[in-house]
Short mmCIF file of C-alpha atoms in Angstrom, two decimals:
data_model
loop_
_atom_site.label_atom_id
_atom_site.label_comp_id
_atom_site.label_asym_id
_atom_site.label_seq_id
_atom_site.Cartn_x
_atom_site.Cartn_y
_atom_site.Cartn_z
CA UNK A 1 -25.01 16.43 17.88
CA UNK A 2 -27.59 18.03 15.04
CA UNK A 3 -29.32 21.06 15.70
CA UNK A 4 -32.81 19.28 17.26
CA UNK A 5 -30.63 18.10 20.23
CA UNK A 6 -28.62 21.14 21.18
CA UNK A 7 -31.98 23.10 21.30
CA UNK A 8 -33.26 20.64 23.26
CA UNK A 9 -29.97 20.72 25.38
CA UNK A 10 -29.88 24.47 25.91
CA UNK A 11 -34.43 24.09 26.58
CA UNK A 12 -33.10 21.53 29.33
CA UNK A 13 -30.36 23.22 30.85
CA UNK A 14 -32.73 26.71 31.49
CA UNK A 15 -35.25 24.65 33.09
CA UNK A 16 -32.70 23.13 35.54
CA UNK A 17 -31.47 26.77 36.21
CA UNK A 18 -34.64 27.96 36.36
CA UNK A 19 -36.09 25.49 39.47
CA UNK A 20 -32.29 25.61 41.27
CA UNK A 21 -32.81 29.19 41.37
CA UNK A 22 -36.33 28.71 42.71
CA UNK A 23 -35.16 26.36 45.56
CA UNK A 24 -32.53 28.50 46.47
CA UNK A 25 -29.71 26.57 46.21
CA UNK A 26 -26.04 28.08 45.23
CA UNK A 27 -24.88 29.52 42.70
CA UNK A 28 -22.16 26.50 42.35
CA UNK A 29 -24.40 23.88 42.44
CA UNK A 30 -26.48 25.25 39.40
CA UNK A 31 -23.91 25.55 37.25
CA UNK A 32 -23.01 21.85 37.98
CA UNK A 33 -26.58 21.29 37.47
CA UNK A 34 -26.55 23.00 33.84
CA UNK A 35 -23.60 20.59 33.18
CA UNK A 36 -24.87 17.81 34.30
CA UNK A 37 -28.37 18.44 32.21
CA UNK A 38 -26.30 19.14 29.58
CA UNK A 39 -23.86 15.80 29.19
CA UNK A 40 -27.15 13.72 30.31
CA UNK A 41 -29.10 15.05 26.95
CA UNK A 42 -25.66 14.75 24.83
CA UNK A 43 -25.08 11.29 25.62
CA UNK A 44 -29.06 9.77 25.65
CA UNK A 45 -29.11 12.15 21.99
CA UNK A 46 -25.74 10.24 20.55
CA UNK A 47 -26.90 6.72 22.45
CA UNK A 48 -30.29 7.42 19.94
CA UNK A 49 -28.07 8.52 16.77
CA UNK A 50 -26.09 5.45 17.30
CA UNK A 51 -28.91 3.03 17.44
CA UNK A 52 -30.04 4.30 14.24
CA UNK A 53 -26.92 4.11 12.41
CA UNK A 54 -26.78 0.20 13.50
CA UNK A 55 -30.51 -0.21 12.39
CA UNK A 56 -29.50 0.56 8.96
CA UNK A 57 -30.50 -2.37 6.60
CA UNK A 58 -27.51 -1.79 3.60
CA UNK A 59 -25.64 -3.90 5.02
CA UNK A 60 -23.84 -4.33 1.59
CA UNK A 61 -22.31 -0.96 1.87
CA UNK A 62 -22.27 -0.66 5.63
CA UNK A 63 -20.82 -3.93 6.80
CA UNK A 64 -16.90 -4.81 6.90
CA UNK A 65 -17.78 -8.15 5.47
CA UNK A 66 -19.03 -9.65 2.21
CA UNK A 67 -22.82 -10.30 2.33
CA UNK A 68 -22.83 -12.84 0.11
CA UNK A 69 -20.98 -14.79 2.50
CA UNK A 70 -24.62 -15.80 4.14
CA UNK A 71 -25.57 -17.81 1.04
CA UNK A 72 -21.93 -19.46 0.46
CA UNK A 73 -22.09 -20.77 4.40
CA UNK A 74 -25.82 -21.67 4.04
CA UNK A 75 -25.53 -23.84 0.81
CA UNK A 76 -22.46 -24.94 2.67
CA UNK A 77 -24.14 -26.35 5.33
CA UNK A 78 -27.31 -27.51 3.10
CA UNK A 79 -29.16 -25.23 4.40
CA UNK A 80 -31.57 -23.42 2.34
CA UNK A 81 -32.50 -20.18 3.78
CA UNK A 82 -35.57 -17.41 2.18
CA UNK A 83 -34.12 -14.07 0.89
CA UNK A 84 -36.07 -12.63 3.74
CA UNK A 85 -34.38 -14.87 6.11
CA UNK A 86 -31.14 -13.61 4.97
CA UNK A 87 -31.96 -10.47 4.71
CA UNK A 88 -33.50 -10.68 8.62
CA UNK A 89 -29.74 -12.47 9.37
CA UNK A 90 -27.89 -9.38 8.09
CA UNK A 91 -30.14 -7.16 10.00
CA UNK A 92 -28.86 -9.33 13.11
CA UNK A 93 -25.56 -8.96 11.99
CA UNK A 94 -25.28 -5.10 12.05
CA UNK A 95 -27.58 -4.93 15.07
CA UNK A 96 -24.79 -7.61 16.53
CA UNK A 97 -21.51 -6.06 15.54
CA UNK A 98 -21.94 -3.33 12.46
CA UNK A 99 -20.22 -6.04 10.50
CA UNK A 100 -16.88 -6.08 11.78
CA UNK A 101 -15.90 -10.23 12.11
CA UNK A 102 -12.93 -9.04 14.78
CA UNK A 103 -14.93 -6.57 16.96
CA UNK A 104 -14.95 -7.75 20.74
CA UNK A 105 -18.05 -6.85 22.91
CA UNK A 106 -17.64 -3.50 24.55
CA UNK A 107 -20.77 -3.38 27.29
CA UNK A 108 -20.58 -4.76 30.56
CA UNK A 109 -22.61 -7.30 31.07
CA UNK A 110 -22.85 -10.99 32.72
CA UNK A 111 -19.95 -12.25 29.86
CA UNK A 112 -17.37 -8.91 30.72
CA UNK A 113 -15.00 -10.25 32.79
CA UNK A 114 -13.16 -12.96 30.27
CA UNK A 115 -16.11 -14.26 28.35
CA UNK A 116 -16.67 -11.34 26.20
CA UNK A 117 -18.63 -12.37 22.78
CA UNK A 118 -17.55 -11.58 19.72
CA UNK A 119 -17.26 -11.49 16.16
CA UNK A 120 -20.22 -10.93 13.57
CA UNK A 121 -22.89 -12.77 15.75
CA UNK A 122 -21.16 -11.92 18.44
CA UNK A 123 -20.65 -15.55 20.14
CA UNK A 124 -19.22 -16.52 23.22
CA UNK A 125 -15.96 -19.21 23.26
CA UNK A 126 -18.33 -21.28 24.40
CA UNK A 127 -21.03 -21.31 22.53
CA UNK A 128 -18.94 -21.18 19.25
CA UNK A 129 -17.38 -23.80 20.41
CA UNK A 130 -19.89 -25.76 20.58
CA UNK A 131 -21.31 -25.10 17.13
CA UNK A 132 -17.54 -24.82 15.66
CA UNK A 133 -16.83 -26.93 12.73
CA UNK A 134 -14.10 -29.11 12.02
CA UNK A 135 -11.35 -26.58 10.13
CA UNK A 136 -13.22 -23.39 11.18
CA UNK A 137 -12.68 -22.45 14.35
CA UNK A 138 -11.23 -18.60 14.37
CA UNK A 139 -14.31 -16.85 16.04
CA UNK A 140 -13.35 -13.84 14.60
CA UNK A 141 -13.44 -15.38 11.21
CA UNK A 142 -16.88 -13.88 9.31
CA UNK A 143 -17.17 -17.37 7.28
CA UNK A 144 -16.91 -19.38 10.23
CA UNK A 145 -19.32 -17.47 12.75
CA UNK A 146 -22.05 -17.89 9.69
CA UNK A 147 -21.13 -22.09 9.19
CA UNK A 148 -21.77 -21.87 13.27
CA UNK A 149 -24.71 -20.03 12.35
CA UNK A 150 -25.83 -22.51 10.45
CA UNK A 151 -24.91 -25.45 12.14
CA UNK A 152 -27.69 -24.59 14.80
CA UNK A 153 -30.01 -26.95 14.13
CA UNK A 154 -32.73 -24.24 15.47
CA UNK A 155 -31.54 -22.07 13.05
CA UNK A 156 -34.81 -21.06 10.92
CA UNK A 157 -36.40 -19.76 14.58
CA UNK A 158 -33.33 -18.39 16.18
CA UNK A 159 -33.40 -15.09 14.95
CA UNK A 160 -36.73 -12.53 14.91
CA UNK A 161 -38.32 -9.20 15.84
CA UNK A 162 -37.51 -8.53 19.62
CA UNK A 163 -38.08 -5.09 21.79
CA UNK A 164 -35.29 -4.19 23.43
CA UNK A 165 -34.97 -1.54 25.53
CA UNK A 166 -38.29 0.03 24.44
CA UNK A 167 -36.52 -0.34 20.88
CA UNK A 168 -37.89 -3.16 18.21
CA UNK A 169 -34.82 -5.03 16.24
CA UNK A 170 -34.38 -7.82 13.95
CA UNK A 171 -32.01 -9.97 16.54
CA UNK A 172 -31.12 -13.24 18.69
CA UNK A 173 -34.47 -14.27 19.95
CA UNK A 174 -32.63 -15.99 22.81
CA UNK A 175 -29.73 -14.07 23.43
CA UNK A 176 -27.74 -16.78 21.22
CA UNK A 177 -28.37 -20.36 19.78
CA UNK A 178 -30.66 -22.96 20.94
CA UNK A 179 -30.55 -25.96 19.18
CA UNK A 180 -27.88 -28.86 18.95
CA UNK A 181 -25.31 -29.35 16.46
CA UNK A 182 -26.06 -30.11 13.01
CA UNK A 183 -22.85 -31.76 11.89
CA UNK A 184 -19.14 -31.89 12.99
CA UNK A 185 -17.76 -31.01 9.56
CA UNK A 186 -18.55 -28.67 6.94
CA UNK A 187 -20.89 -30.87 4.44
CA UNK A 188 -21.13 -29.06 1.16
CA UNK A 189 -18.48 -27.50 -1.13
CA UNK A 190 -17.63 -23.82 0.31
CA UNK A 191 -17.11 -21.69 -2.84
CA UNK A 192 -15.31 -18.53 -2.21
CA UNK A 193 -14.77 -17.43 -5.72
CA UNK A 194 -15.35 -14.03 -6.51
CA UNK A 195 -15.62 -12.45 -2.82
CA UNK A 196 -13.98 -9.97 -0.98
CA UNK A 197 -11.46 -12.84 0.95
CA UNK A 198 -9.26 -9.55 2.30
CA UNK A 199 -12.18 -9.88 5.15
CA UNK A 200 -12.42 -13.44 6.18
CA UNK A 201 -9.24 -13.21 8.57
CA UNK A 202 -6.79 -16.45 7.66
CA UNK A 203 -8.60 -16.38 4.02
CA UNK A 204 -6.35 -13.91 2.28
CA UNK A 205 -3.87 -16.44 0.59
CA UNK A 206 -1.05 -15.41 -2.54
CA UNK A 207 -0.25 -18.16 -4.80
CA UNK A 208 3.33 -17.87 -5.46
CA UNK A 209 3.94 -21.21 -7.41
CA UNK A 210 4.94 -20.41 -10.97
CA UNK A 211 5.39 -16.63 -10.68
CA UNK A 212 7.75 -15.47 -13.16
CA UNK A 213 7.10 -12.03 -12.11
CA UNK A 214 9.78 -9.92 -10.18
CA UNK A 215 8.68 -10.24 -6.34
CA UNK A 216 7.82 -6.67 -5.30
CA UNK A 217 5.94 -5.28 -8.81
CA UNK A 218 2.80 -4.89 -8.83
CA UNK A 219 2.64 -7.78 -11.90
CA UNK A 220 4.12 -10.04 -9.32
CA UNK A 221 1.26 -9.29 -6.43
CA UNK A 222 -1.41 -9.59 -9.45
CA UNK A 223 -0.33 -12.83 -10.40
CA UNK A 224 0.24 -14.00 -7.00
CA UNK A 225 -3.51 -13.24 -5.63
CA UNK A 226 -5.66 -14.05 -8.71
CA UNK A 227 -3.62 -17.31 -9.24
CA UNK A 228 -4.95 -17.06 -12.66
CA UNK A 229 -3.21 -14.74 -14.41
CA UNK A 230 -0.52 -15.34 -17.05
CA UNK A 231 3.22 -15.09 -16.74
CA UNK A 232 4.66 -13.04 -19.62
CA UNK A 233 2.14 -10.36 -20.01
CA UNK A 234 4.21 -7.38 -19.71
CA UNK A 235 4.22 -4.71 -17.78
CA UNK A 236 1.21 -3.52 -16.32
CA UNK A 237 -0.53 -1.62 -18.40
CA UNK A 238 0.13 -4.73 -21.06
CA UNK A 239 -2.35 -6.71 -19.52
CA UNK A 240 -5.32 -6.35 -20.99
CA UNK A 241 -4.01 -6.74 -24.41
CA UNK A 242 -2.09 -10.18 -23.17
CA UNK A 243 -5.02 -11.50 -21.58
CA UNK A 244 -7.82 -10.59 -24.77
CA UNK A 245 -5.07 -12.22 -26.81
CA UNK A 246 -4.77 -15.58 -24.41
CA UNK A 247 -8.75 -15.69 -24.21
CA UNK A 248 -9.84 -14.13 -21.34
CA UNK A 249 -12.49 -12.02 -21.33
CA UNK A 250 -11.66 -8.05 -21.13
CA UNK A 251 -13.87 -5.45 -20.61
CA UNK A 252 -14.75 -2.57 -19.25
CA UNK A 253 -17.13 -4.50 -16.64
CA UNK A 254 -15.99 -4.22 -13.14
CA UNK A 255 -16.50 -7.58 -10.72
CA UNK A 256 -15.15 -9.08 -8.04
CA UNK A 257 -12.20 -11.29 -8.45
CA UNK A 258 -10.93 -10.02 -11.57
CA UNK A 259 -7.81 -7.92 -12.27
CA UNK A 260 -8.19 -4.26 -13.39
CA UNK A 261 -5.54 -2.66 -15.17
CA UNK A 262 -4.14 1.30 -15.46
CA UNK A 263 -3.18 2.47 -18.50
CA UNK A 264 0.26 4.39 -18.13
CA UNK A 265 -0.24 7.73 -15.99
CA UNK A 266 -4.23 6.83 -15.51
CA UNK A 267 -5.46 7.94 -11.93
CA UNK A 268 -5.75 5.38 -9.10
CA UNK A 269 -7.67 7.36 -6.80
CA UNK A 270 -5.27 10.03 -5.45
CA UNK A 271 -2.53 9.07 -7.23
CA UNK A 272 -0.64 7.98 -10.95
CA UNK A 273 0.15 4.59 -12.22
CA UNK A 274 3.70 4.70 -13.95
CA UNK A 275 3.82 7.12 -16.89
CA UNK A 276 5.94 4.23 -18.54
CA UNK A 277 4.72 1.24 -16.94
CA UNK A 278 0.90 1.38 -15.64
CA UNK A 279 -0.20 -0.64 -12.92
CA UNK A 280 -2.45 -3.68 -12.50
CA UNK A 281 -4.30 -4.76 -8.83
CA UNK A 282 -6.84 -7.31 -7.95
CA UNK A 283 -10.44 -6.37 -7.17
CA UNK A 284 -11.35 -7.74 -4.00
CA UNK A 285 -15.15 -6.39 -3.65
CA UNK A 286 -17.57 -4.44 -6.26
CA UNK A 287 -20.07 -2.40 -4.52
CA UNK A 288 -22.96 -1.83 -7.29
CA UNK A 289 -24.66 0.71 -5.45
CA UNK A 290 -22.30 3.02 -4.00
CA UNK A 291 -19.97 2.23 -7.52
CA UNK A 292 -16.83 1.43 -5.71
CA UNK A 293 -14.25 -1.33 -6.17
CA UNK A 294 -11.99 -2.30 -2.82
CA UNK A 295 -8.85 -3.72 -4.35
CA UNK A 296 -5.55 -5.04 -3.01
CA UNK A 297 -2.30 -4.34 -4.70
CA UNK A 298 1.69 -4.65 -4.67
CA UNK A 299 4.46 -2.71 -5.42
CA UNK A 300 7.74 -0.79 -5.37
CA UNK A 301 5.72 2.47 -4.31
CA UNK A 302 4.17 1.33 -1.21
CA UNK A 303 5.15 0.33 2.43
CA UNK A 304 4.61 -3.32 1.72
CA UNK A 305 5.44 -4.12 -1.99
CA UNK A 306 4.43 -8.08 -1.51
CA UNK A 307 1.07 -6.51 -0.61
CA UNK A 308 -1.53 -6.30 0.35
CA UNK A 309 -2.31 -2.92 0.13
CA UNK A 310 -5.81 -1.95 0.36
CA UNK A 311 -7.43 1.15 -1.86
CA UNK A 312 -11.38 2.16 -2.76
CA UNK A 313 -11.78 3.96 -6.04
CA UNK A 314 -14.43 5.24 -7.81
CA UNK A 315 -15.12 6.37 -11.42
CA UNK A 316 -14.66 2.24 -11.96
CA UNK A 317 -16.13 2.28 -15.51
CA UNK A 318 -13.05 4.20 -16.57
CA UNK A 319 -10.50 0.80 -16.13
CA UNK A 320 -10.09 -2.02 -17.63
CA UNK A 321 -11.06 -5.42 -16.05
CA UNK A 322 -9.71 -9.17 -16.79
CA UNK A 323 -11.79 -11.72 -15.99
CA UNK A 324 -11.17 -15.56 -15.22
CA UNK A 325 -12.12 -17.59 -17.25
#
């Protein structure tokens, strides 16, 4: 609690002392009073704080799921939504569930009980059921609450400016879909190249075919996610000379969905890459504006050397990137 609510707190507490005394009552019951005062202004001052954290509109950096995931399900289900609408959609989506695709509702309401919603739009098993489509039914999968999204075929006036508890938010305008069923399978291509598939739970897939790698290096896991990548390349820190010299572009440019590579004893956040050896990793996510990459790795070093193991680093103009081509 900041500084404005424990004044207020302490201004709070004195009054409530101040008119037990005055009534007369005992000394026990004041104290219980002060207490009481007390918790009541700490919870209504962190039920305010937390409201504004989940009004926050960068949902690129806040969420725990790929934005650009709106567009790839809307073009996917030929829809063709406004930048404002999606922009108004991720709103919805923090307001919904802070942008965490497993996260299982938490208040009590007419749904506790067994029919809790959940996921990022925070659906029933009903009602994404209903709207479900053929192939993408996990309703804690972030792609397939947002093809459900879009198979509403109310879609363009399901979501809007609402008051809610005294409190105006971008959100359901009727506590959930209203319209029927656009189509029972997905109609348009669903391109996930280039996003952050470590999110979209039953996405994450290694390509193993063809791997000349030994299983458990980090070479191996590099080859195995990208599926792009070139056997032969050497060790790690090898690759981007191997890859300029088979075509690919190599720079020092960092995206998602390419492979970045450590030079031999370069920094990987808190720790070294092999002084001999270097290390390569796939990026899974670039985050422009807070200049991050989220990547997933393999390797001898860490608990699970198939991978995936997850790390954010910073300073991400100092590597070396390999794109596909």
């Amino acid at each position: 609690m900041d500084s404005r609510h424990e004044k207020q707190a302490l201004k709070n507490a004195l009054f409530v002392r101040k008119l037990i005394a005055w009534a007369g009552l005992p000394a026990l019951l004041t104290a219980i009073g002060v207490v009481l005062v007390a918790v009541f202004t700490v919870g209504i001052a962190a039920m305010f704080l937390s409201q504004s954290s989940t009004d926050s509109s960068d949902v690129a950096t806040n969420g725990e799921y790929d934005p650009q995931l709106v567009r790839i399900a809307a073009t996917a289900m030929n829809a063709d939504p406004s930048d404002d609408f999606i922009k108004n959609l991720e709103a919805v989506i923090q307001n919904e569930s802070g942008g965490n695709a497993a996260v299982i509702q938490q208040v009590q309401d007419i749904n506790s009980g067994g029919n809790e919603a959940a996921g990022l739009l925070q659906y029933t098993a009903g009602t994404f059921a209903y709207y479900a489509l053929e192939g993408h039914t996990n309703r804690l999968n972030a792609l397939d609450q947002l093809l459900a999204f879009f198979n509403n075929s109310d879609w363009e006036s399901s979501i809007g400016w609402t008051t809610i508890m005294g409190t105006k938010k971008m959100e359901w305008l009727h506590s959930g879909p209203q319209g029927s069923p656009r189509f029972k399978s997905v109609p348009g291509k669903i391109d996930l190249n280039g996003i952050d598939q470590s999110e979209l739970t039953g996405q994450y897939k290694l390509n193993t075919t063809g791997n000349t790698y030994p299983k458990g290096q980090c070479t191996w896991f590099a080859k195995a996610r990208s599926g792009w990548s070139g056997n032969g390349w050497g060790n790690g820190c090898q690759w981007g000379m191997s890859a300029a010299a088979a075509g690919f572009t190599v720079n020092h440019t960092p995206a998602a969905g390419t492979i970045v590579v450590f030079a031999a004893g370069q920094m990987v956040g808190t720790w070294r890459a092999d002084p001999q050896y270097g290390h390569v990793a796939y990026v899974e996510a670039y985050n422009r504006s807070a200049g991050t990459i989220k990547i997933s790795q393999g390797g001898t070093g860490f608990s699970s050397s198939t991978g995936p193991n997850y790390q954010t680093l910073s300073n991400v103009s100092s590597f070396v990137y390999i794109h596909k081509k």
